Amino acid sequence: MQVNKTYVPPGMPGSIVELKEKYGNYIGGKFVPPVKGQYMDDISPTTGKPFTKVAKSTPEDVELALDAAHAAKEKWGEILPLSERAKVLNKIADAIEANEEMLSVAESWENGKPVRETLNVDVPMAVDHFRYFAGAARMLEGTITEVDKDTLAYNMHEPLGVVGQIVPFNFPLMLASWKIAPALAAGNCTVVKPASPTPWSLLKMMEVIGDVVPPGVINVVTGPGAEIGKALATSPRIAKIAFTGETVTGRLIMQYAAQNIIPATLELGGKSPNVFFEDVLDKDDDFMRKAVEGFVLYAFNKGEVCTCPSRALVQKSIYDKFIAKALDSIKKIKQGNPLDTNTMIGPQVSAQQIQKISSYVEIGKQEGAQLLCGGQKAQMGGDMAGGFFFQPTVFKGENNMRIFQEEIFGPVIAVTTFEDEQDAIRIANDTLYGLGAGVWSRDGTRAYRIARAIKAGRVWVNCYHSYPAGATFGGYKISGVGRETHRMALEHYTQVKSMLVSYSEKPMGFF
Amino acid sequence: MPEENQDVQVPSVIATQAALDAIGKLLRTHKGVAFFQSGGCCDNSAPMCFDEGEMIVGNVDRLVGTVGGCPYYIDFRQYETYRTSQIILDVEDGEADGFSLPAGIEGKHFVTRTKICAKNACNV
């Protein structure tokens, strides 16, 4: 990990990130101005001020992107050998890796996430997902069914064609890569809509990888969700839609997909329980410190994570001791300029998020939850005075409170206690969501029992917030439909053809 | 501690004057709008405002109330969580979330504030 370095903001003298005054859409292998010529401000959450402009596109721009994708799909998905397709994915990975530091700074400045995270997680993970799917693409094998001695069914995967992908603001590059890599690996072309607060870093990524991707294979259109997201999701020219975001939009996306009769995969967030059993404090050792860190990981990416461990369940017998250690660690969180490698928590992505987080803190107080630390906007000085900073916050309360039931998407954790295993399972599963969960115990068989009993798509045992390409990611319950990462994701980007061949020369005998 | 308030029925929804004005503006160019209480990733609790009919109202939706003559729905699974909440629809600066319409004019969006009522006391 790099230490003691503060990067210069993009576009400022001495910055490693070049910044243009405005950015068009990336369509057909080049940047093109939006049809209606409108642009919108891109705001830095650190200063609260605009730092560049991106296209405020209209449905006409989505059509252009779809034209480009359709023009490219046959060559990309049907003519190019798999080995060549994989080579392109590897070259994308290489190009991102060669620009890792630049893209990390860009991502940090636009989103507010600490650069130590973008340098060590977001961008390296984006690279790794392209590499993983470059390999996975070549492992996509069909099956052969022997119907009878002379009749074989060849079951094979074929690309869908052109897909639409809507990316959230919390991991603009990493989650774009989670979506783009399997889509391309499976032989599809894509039209991507980045989130409204964070459209720019993906455009910077396109600058870097544009030379190695055939024109039209990846297209990026920026603009408001109500116009661009809707135009893309309702288009009869897409064969699949993938979306990460909140539940109502997810439902709307599925409704649009139903009208088109196409598949939709959705990742809609969670309220992930992080369960700490009493034995974590049995010894004062590395494991104990790892568990305490596991609690504090709610502040990772300022809590703007779908799997944020935002509900901590601590066994009653150790609650006082454990929470004291956690609060001590939270006190040491360094908040400030995300471009400083020592910063642990940066600003929230937008003023809107600050409003929502503040509103939940108010709800928590009204519900009678006990505020153990934080609870307010954090005021910074100088250039950051207008930034969207919020103090790391801890509430103690009951699981039926709204702060325990709803995703706050900020650095706010709600803590409660449990008596025994059954109680832990009951509370952990008392939620509408089922995306992530954490279980901490020195007793492996207990950890296994609990992990199996929790209804969630990803359960971390004695770890948290790790997202390797080779593990599936997706939700139970209302947290979504489908899986991302892992080669299983390729199934969501392919359709299956069963070619049934008769090697017999005899007629059937019916007519 | 939760405020005692015998007169407020919960869950329920009311709108500030700013929200009513914004709905009024929307209704000049839209036949009707409907609100859906969201939840989950990113835009989480945002009140989503759509053209009426855009989102098909289904068995899962509970009508919490009306604001400016427009329906405000919440998913039945969230309804229980909101059992002590009075939702106050308001307007703030900033772009609308998700696929939501802006609050009357561009650059303004709907937000929710909440009044928590004492358990049982408000339940009618």
XYZ file of C-alpha atoms in Angstrom, chain A residues 168 219 235 296 391 430:
6
model
C -24.491 2.237 -10.091
C -20.647 2.008 -26.045
C -35.609 -0.484 -26.217
C -15.522 -1.323 11.135
C -19.191 11.253 10.330
C -35.419 -10.815 9.824
